[in-house]
PDB file of C-alpha atoms in Angstrom:
ATOM      1  CA  MET B   1       0.335  -0.449   0.322  1.00  0.00           C
ATOM      2  CA  ILE B   2       1.342   3.518  -1.028  1.00  0.00           C
ATOM      3  CA  GLY B   3       0.125   4.844   2.134  1.00  0.00           C
ATOM      4  CA  LYS B   4       2.807   3.195   4.247  1.00  0.00           C
ATOM      5  CA  ASP B   5       5.190   5.209   1.892  1.00  0.00           C
ATOM      6  CA  ILE B   6       3.897   8.673   2.590  1.00  0.00           C
ATOM      7  CA  LYS B   7       5.393  10.774   5.366  1.00  0.00           C
ATOM      8  CA  ALA B   8       3.328  13.904   5.284  1.00  0.00           C
ATOM      9  CA  VAL B   9       0.201  15.120   3.727  1.00  0.00           C
ATOM     10  CA  LEU B  10      -0.232  18.380   2.386  1.00  0.00           C
ATOM     11  CA  PHE B  11      -3.121  20.557   2.356  1.00  0.00           C
ATOM     12  CA  ASP B  12      -4.511  23.621   0.265  1.00  0.00           C
ATOM     13  CA  MET B  13      -6.640  25.955   2.407  1.00  0.00           C
ATOM     14  CA  ASP B  14      -9.516  27.821   1.060  1.00  0.00           C
ATOM     15  CA  GLY B  15     -12.109  25.052  -0.474  1.00  0.00           C
ATOM     16  CA  THR B  16     -10.101  22.366   1.149  1.00  0.00           C
ATOM     17  CA  LEU B  17      -9.632  22.603   4.785  1.00  0.00           C
ATOM     18  CA  THR B  18     -12.388  25.728   4.953  1.00  0.00           C
ATOM     19  CA  ASP B  19     -15.574  26.384   3.136  1.00  0.00           C
ATOM     20  CA  THR B  20     -14.520  29.438   1.968  1.00  0.00           C
ATOM     21  CA  GLU B  21     -13.886  29.248  -1.860  1.00  0.00           C
ATOM     22  CA  LYS B  22     -17.475  30.323  -1.893  1.00  0.00           C
ATOM     23  CA  TYR B  23     -16.523  33.866  -0.682  1.00  0.00           C
ATOM     24  CA  TYR B  24     -14.005  34.497  -3.362  1.00  0.00           C
ATOM     25  CA  GLN B  25     -16.769  33.126  -6.159  1.00  0.00           C
ATOM     26  CA  GLN B  26     -18.671  36.160  -4.652  1.00  0.00           C
ATOM     27  CA  ALA B  27     -16.544  38.835  -4.098  1.00  0.00           C
ATOM     28  CA  TRP B  28     -14.587  38.574  -7.201  1.00  0.00           C
ATOM     29  CA  PRO B  29     -17.814  39.580  -9.739  1.00  0.00           C
ATOM     30  CA  LYS B  30     -18.678  42.189  -7.212  1.00  0.00           C
ATOM     31  CA  ALA B  31     -15.275  44.269  -7.182  1.00  0.00           C
ATOM     32  CA  MET B  32     -14.929  44.063 -11.029  1.00  0.00           C
ATOM     33  CA  ALA B  33     -18.096  44.955 -11.588  1.00  0.00           C
ATOM     34  CA  HIS B  34     -16.867  47.832  -8.784  1.00  0.00           C
ATOM     35  CA  PHE B  35     -14.213  49.187 -11.141  1.00  0.00           C
ATOM     36  CA  GLY B  36     -17.074  48.689 -14.593  1.00  0.00           C
ATOM     37  CA  HIS B  37     -16.207  45.231 -15.516  1.00  0.00           C
ATOM     38  CA  GLU B  38     -18.287  41.555 -16.056  1.00  0.00           C
ATOM     39  CA  MET B  39     -17.372  38.289 -14.722  1.00  0.00           C
ATOM     40  CA  THR B  40     -18.663  35.259 -15.695  1.00  0.00           C
ATOM     41  CA  LYS B  41     -18.671  32.488 -13.250  1.00  0.00           C
ATOM     42  CA  GLU B  42     -16.326  29.997 -15.554  1.00  0.00           C
ATOM     43  CA  MET B  43     -13.988  32.918 -15.118  1.00  0.00           C
ATOM     44  CA  THR B  44     -14.356  33.037 -10.964  1.00  0.00           C
ATOM     45  CA  LEU B  45     -14.065  29.676 -10.995  1.00  0.00           C
ATOM     46  CA  SER B  46     -10.996  29.319 -13.128  1.00  0.00           C
ATOM     47  CA  LEU B  47      -9.217  32.337 -10.576  1.00  0.00           C
ATOM     48  CA  ARG B  48      -8.942  29.257  -8.028  1.00  0.00           C
ATOM     49  CA  SER B  49      -5.641  29.402  -6.287  1.00  0.00           C
ATOM     50  CA  LEU B  50      -3.986  30.752  -9.499  1.00  0.00           C
ATOM     51  CA  GLY B  51      -1.104  33.071  -8.381  1.00  0.00           C
ATOM     52  CA  ARG B  52       1.347  34.920  -9.462  1.00  0.00           C
ATOM     53  CA  PRO B  53       2.488  35.864 -12.160  1.00  0.00           C
ATOM     54  CA  PHE B  54      -0.710  33.815 -13.965  1.00  0.00           C
ATOM     55  CA  ALA B  55      -3.471  35.924 -12.214  1.00  0.00           C
ATOM     56  CA  PRO B  56      -2.226  39.551 -13.526  1.00  0.00           C
ATOM     57  CA  LEU B  57      -1.837  37.775 -16.737  1.00  0.00           C
ATOM     58  CA  GLN B  58      -5.106  36.548 -16.976  1.00  0.00           C
ATOM     59  CA  PHE B  59      -6.930  39.345 -16.256  1.00  0.00           C
ATOM     60  CA  LYS B  60      -4.829  41.870 -18.086  1.00  0.00           C
ATOM     61  CA  GLU B  61      -6.075  39.369 -21.132  1.00  0.00           C
ATOM     62  CA  TRP B  62      -9.904  39.672 -20.300  1.00  0.00           C
ATOM     63  CA  PHE B  63     -10.648  43.025 -19.369  1.00  0.00           C
ATOM     64  CA  GLY B  64      -6.766  44.428 -21.068  1.00  0.00           C
ATOM     65  CA  GLU B  65      -3.219  46.669 -20.632  1.00  0.00           C
ATOM     66  CA  ASP B  66      -4.722  49.308 -18.722  1.00  0.00           C
ATOM     67  CA  LEU B  67      -6.725  47.145 -16.093  1.00  0.00           C
ATOM     68  CA  ASP B  68      -5.114  47.414 -12.194  1.00  0.00           C
ATOM     69  CA  TYR B  69      -5.488  44.163 -11.322  1.00  0.00           C
ATOM     70  CA  PHE B  70      -3.463  44.544  -7.672  1.00  0.00           C
ATOM     71  CA  GLU B  71      -6.110  47.531  -7.696  1.00  0.00           C
ATOM     72  CA  VAL B  72      -9.153  45.187  -7.854  1.00  0.00           C
ATOM     73  CA  ARG B  73      -7.469  42.049  -5.904  1.00  0.00           C
ATOM     74  CA  GLU B  74      -7.359  44.433  -2.963  1.00  0.00           C
ATOM     75  CA  TYR B  75     -10.911  45.492  -3.578  1.00  0.00           C
ATOM     76  CA  ARG B  76     -11.603  42.021  -3.416  1.00  0.00           C
ATOM     77  CA  ARG B  77     -10.004  41.361  -0.754  1.00  0.00           C
ATOM     78  CA  GLY B  78     -11.955  43.508   1.485  1.00  0.00           C
ATOM     79  CA  LEU B  79     -15.112  41.930   0.478  1.00  0.00           C
ATOM     80  CA  VAL B  80     -13.948  38.876   1.233  1.00  0.00           C
ATOM     81  CA  GLU B  81     -12.981  39.964   4.336  1.00  0.00           C
ATOM     82  CA  GLU B  82     -16.763  41.697   5.265  1.00  0.00           C
ATOM     83  CA  LEU B  83     -18.078  38.215   4.324  1.00  0.00           C
ATOM     84  CA  VAL B  84     -15.224  36.500   6.638  1.00  0.00           C
ATOM     85  CA  ARG B  85     -16.875  39.024   9.653  1.00  0.00           C
ATOM     86  CA  GLU B  86     -20.696  38.408   8.733  1.00  0.00           C
ATOM     87  CA  HIS B  87     -20.171  34.154   8.640  1.00  0.00           C
ATOM     88  CA  GLY B  88     -17.383  33.548   9.882  1.00  0.00           C
ATOM     89  CA  ILE B  89     -14.672  30.675   8.440  1.00  0.00           C
ATOM     90  CA  PRO B  90     -16.683  27.236   8.418  1.00  0.00           C
ATOM     91  CA  LEU B  91     -14.456  24.284   8.278  1.00  0.00           C
ATOM     92  CA  LYS B  92     -14.944  21.450   5.552  1.00  0.00           C
ATOM     93  CA  PRO B  93     -16.446  18.857   7.321  1.00  0.00           C
ATOM     94  CA  GLY B  94     -13.793  16.428   8.731  1.00  0.00           C
ATOM     95  CA  ALA B  95     -10.664  19.261   8.411  1.00  0.00           C
ATOM     96  CA  LYS B  96     -10.052  18.684  12.415  1.00  0.00           C
ATOM     97  CA  GLU B  97     -10.917  15.663  12.478  1.00  0.00           C
ATOM     98  CA  ILE B  98      -8.220  14.103   9.966  1.00  0.00           C
ATOM     99  CA  LEU B  99      -5.785  16.816  11.300  1.00  0.00           C
ATOM    100  CA  THR B 100      -5.674  15.381  14.257  1.00  0.00           C
ATOM    101  CA  TRP B 101      -5.226  11.690  13.286  1.00  0.00           C
ATOM    102  CA  LEU B 102      -2.337  12.119  11.113  1.00  0.00           C
ATOM    103  CA  ARG B 103      -0.782  14.028  13.625  1.00  0.00           C
ATOM    104  CA  LYS B 104      -1.455  11.347  16.619  1.00  0.00           C
ATOM    105  CA  ASN B 105      -0.177   9.109  13.583  1.00  0.00           C
ATOM    106  CA  GLY B 106       3.386  10.259  13.364  1.00  0.00           C
ATOM    107  CA  ILE B 107       2.367  11.866   9.682  1.00  0.00           C
ATOM    108  CA  PHE B 108       3.329  14.990   9.254  1.00  0.00           C
ATOM    109  CA  THR B 109       1.081  17.962   7.560  1.00  0.00           C
ATOM    110  CA  ALA B 110       2.051  21.372   5.670  1.00  0.00           C
ATOM    111  CA  LEU B 111      -0.302  24.017   4.483  1.00  0.00           C
ATOM    112  CA  VAL B 112       0.429  25.062   0.941  1.00  0.00           C
ATOM    113  CA  THR B 113      -1.993  28.095   0.377  1.00  0.00           C
ATOM    114  CA  ALA B 114      -2.094  30.652  -2.431  1.00  0.00           C
ATOM    115  CA  ASN B 115      -2.646  33.160   0.756  1.00  0.00           C
ATOM    116  CA  GLU B 116      -0.419  35.227   1.724  1.00  0.00           C
ATOM    117  CA  TYR B 117       0.895  34.711   5.650  1.00  0.00           C
ATOM    118  CA  PRO B 118      -0.173  37.174   7.400  1.00  0.00           C
ATOM    119  CA  ARG B 119      -4.309  36.104   6.165  1.00  0.00           C
ATOM    120  CA  ALA B 120      -3.150  32.151   6.548  1.00  0.00           C
ATOM    121  CA  GLU B 121      -1.866  32.707  10.167  1.00  0.00           C
ATOM    122  CA  ARG B 122      -4.834  35.347  11.062  1.00  0.00           C
ATOM    123  CA  TYR B 123      -7.298  32.885   9.438  1.00  0.00           C
ATOM    124  CA  LEU B 124      -5.705  29.248  11.061  1.00  0.00           C
ATOM    125  CA  LYS B 125      -5.943  30.957  14.431  1.00  0.00           C
ATOM    126  CA  LYS B 126      -9.619  32.114  14.674  1.00  0.00           C
ATOM    127  CA  ILE B 127     -10.455  28.868  13.622  1.00  0.00           C
ATOM    128  CA  ASP B 128      -7.570  26.920  15.863  1.00  0.00           C
ATOM    129  CA  LEU B 129      -5.875  25.113  13.456  1.00  0.00           C
ATOM    130  CA  PHE B 130      -3.143  26.485  13.563  1.00  0.00           C
ATOM    131  CA  GLY B 131      -1.719  24.566  15.703  1.00  0.00           C
ATOM    132  CA  TYR B 132      -2.073  21.449  13.993  1.00  0.00           C
ATOM    133  CA  PHE B 133       0.450  21.809  10.913  1.00  0.00           C
ATOM    134  CA  ASP B 134       4.586  20.877  10.885  1.00  0.00           C
ATOM    135  CA  LYS B 135       4.541  23.652   8.340  1.00  0.00           C
ATOM    136  CA  ILE B 136       2.516  26.821   6.858  1.00  0.00           C
ATOM    137  CA  ILE B 137       4.128  27.528   3.248  1.00  0.00           C
ATOM    138  CA  CYS B 138       2.341  30.778   1.431  1.00  0.00           C
ATOM    139  CA  ALA B 139       2.503  32.279  -1.731  1.00  0.00           C
ATOM    140  CA  ASN B 140       4.597  34.782  -1.285  1.00  0.00           C
ATOM    141  CA  MET B 141       7.500  32.252  -0.145  1.00  0.00           C
ATOM    142  CA  VAL B 142       8.180  31.103  -4.269  1.00  0.00           C
ATOM    143  CA  GLU B 143       8.739  32.746  -6.956  1.00  0.00           C
ATOM    144  CA  LYS B 144       5.510  31.592  -8.956  1.00  0.00           C
ATOM    145  CA  GLY B 145       2.496  30.872  -7.413  1.00  0.00           C
ATOM    146  CA  LYS B 146       0.062  28.231  -8.281  1.00  0.00           C
ATOM    147  CA  PRO B 147      -0.371  25.852 -10.808  1.00  0.00           C
ATOM    148  CA  ALA B 148       3.879  26.147 -11.021  1.00  0.00           C
ATOM    149  CA  PRO B 149       4.722  23.450  -8.981  1.00  0.00           C
ATOM    150  CA  ASP B 150       7.158  25.874  -7.322  1.00  0.00           C
ATOM    151  CA  ILE B 151       5.133  25.794  -3.736  1.00  0.00           C
ATOM    152  CA  TYR B 152       4.562  22.309  -3.286  1.00  0.00           C
ATOM    153  CA  ALA B 153       7.970  21.395  -4.277  1.00  0.00           C
ATOM    154  CA  PHE B 154       9.511  24.148  -1.786  1.00  0.00           C
ATOM    155  CA  ALA B 155       6.880  22.438   0.988  1.00  0.00           C
ATOM    156  CA  CYS B 156       8.981  18.864   0.246  1.00  0.00           C
ATOM    157  CA  LYS B 157      12.354  20.669   0.624  1.00  0.00           C
ATOM    158  CA  GLU B 158      11.078  22.187   3.974  1.00  0.00           C
ATOM    159  CA  LEU B 159      10.013  18.887   5.270  1.00  0.00           C
ATOM    160  CA  GLY B 160      12.907  17.215   3.972  1.00  0.00           C
ATOM    161  CA  LEU B 161      10.667  14.313   1.921  1.00  0.00           C
ATOM    162  CA  ASP B 162      10.885  13.934  -1.635  1.00  0.00           C
ATOM    163  CA  PRO B 163       7.211  14.734  -3.314  1.00  0.00           C
ATOM    164  CA  SER B 164       6.630  10.882  -3.996  1.00  0.00           C
ATOM    165  CA  GLU B 165       6.513  10.118  -0.201  1.00  0.00           C
ATOM    166  CA  THR B 166       3.734  13.318   0.436  1.00  0.00           C
ATOM    167  CA  PHE B 167      -0.490  13.173  -0.448  1.00  0.00           C
ATOM    168  CA  ALA B 168      -1.458  16.698  -2.064  1.00  0.00           C
ATOM    169  CA  VAL B 169      -4.579  17.342  -0.643  1.00  0.00           C
ATOM    170  CA  GLU B 170      -6.819  20.165  -2.896  1.00  0.00           C
ATOM    171  CA  ASP B 171     -10.434  21.028  -4.621  1.00  0.00           C
ATOM    172  CA  SER B 172      -9.359  23.048  -7.353  1.00  0.00           C
ATOM    173  CA  PRO B 173      -7.635  22.292 -11.260  1.00  0.00           C
ATOM    174  CA  ASN B 174      -4.473  24.864 -10.212  1.00  0.00           C
ATOM    175  CA  GLY B 175      -3.782  23.464  -7.282  1.00  0.00           C
ATOM    176  CA  VAL B 176      -4.134  19.841  -8.249  1.00  0.00           C
ATOM    177  CA  THR B 177      -1.883  20.858 -11.106  1.00  0.00           C
ATOM    178  CA  SER B 178       0.810  22.331  -8.610  1.00  0.00           C
ATOM    179  CA  ALA B 179       0.742  19.598  -6.666  1.00  0.00           C
ATOM    180  CA  TYR B 180       1.156  16.918  -9.213  1.00  0.00           C
ATOM    181  CA  ASP B 181       4.137  18.581 -11.494  1.00  0.00           C
ATOM    182  CA  ALA B 182       5.588  18.782  -8.771  1.00  0.00           C
ATOM    183  CA  GLY B 183       5.142  15.375  -8.521  1.00  0.00           C
ATOM    184  CA  CYS B 184       3.130  14.892  -5.315  1.00  0.00           C
ATOM    185  CA  ASN B 185       0.501  12.303  -5.166  1.00  0.00           C
ATOM    186  CA  VAL B 186      -2.652  14.141  -5.567  1.00  0.00           C
ATOM    187  CA  ILE B 187      -6.277  13.934  -3.807  1.00  0.00           C
ATOM    188  CA  MET B 188      -8.543  15.724  -5.233  1.00  0.00           C
ATOM    189  CA  VAL B 189     -11.818  16.257  -2.676  1.00  0.00           C
ATOM    190  CA  PRO B 190     -13.749  18.107  -4.657  1.00  0.00           C
ATOM    191  CA  ASP B 191     -15.389  21.266  -3.494  1.00  0.00           C
ATOM    192  CA  LEU B 192     -17.559  23.591  -6.460  1.00  0.00           C
ATOM    193  CA  THR B 193     -16.349  21.223  -9.038  1.00  0.00           C
ATOM    194  CA  GLN B 194     -15.777  17.952 -10.022  1.00  0.00           C
ATOM    195  CA  PRO B 195     -12.482  17.124 -12.092  1.00  0.00           C
ATOM    196  CA  ASP B 196     -12.980  16.470 -15.804  1.00  0.00           C
ATOM    197  CA  GLU B 197     -11.418  14.139 -17.688  1.00  0.00           C
ATOM    198  CA  GLU B 198      -8.100  15.271 -18.397  1.00  0.00           C
ATOM    199  CA  LEU B 199      -7.553  16.601 -14.404  1.00  0.00           C
ATOM    200  CA  SER B 200      -8.737  13.295 -13.292  1.00  0.00           C
ATOM    201  CA  GLY B 201      -5.526  11.740 -15.042  1.00  0.00           C
ATOM    202  CA  LYS B 202      -3.289  13.772 -12.424  1.00  0.00           C
ATOM    203  CA  LEU B 203      -5.015  12.040  -9.573  1.00  0.00           C
ATOM    204  CA  PHE B 204      -4.086   9.558  -7.457  1.00  0.00           C
ATOM    205  CA  LYS B 205      -7.199   9.608  -5.769  1.00  0.00           C
ATOM    206  CA  LYS B 206     -10.649  11.776  -6.071  1.00  0.00           C
ATOM    207  CA  LEU B 207     -12.259  11.237  -2.246  1.00  0.00           C
ATOM    208  CA  ASP B 208     -15.928  12.758  -1.030  1.00  0.00           C
ATOM    209  CA  SER B 209     -14.885  13.310   2.325  1.00  0.00           C
ATOM    210  CA  LEU B 210     -11.368  14.962   4.224  1.00  0.00           C
ATOM    211  CA  VAL B 211     -12.008  12.004   6.862  1.00  0.00           C
ATOM    212  CA  GLU B 212     -11.433   9.280   3.826  1.00  0.00           C
ATOM    213  CA  ILE B 213      -7.675  10.367   3.675  1.00  0.00           C
ATOM    214  CA  LYS B 214      -7.672   7.757   6.646  1.00  0.00           C
ATOM    215  CA  SER B 215      -8.546   4.347   4.298  1.00  0.00           C
ATOM    216  CA  LEU B 216      -5.584   5.379   2.342  1.00  0.00           C
ATOM    217  CA  PHE B 217      -3.366   4.374   5.114  1.00  0.00           C
ATOM    218  CA  GLU B 218      -4.618   1.328   6.178  1.00  0.00           C
TER     219      GLU B 218
END
């Protein structure tokens, strides 16, 4: 069983451990409307975990060279913070249970998120998950964000492990591609969309819930 060879499980945050990806799906179109542009649902979904330099380039392709991506992103951040204040940061089912189980069984855990460190730390402390991770790896620690493999490769290096010794748990195409190209064994727990045929080919396993990860070690 491959589970016996796995020494660490690497988790994405938004849409994987926390049910917060839906906030971004609401906030991006509102932010673009504020600046006079319309964003489709397909556009918004494609932004899940999309990091630099890819996101700024994508926005310029969609809306023209004059668009100030960083101004729009800052406005979107404010909208997300409002949603967090109003609704909190809900956990995905089984999030705390699987993290507790992994630590109890001596398996390293790491957070690998497109968020920058200050926000990731603040959110994790707010939901009492900060102490569950051996490493917290964020987008601002690498040159290129997801879907480039940099962030997962860096996480494995920080843990002193080969990517083949890890499971990477993701919910989105950009996250799956990042982990797959880094050489991790990718587990997808779908959030807003199911994997298509191409994405399915990158998966070690598709699971319906986080707690099902336990079965891969049995």
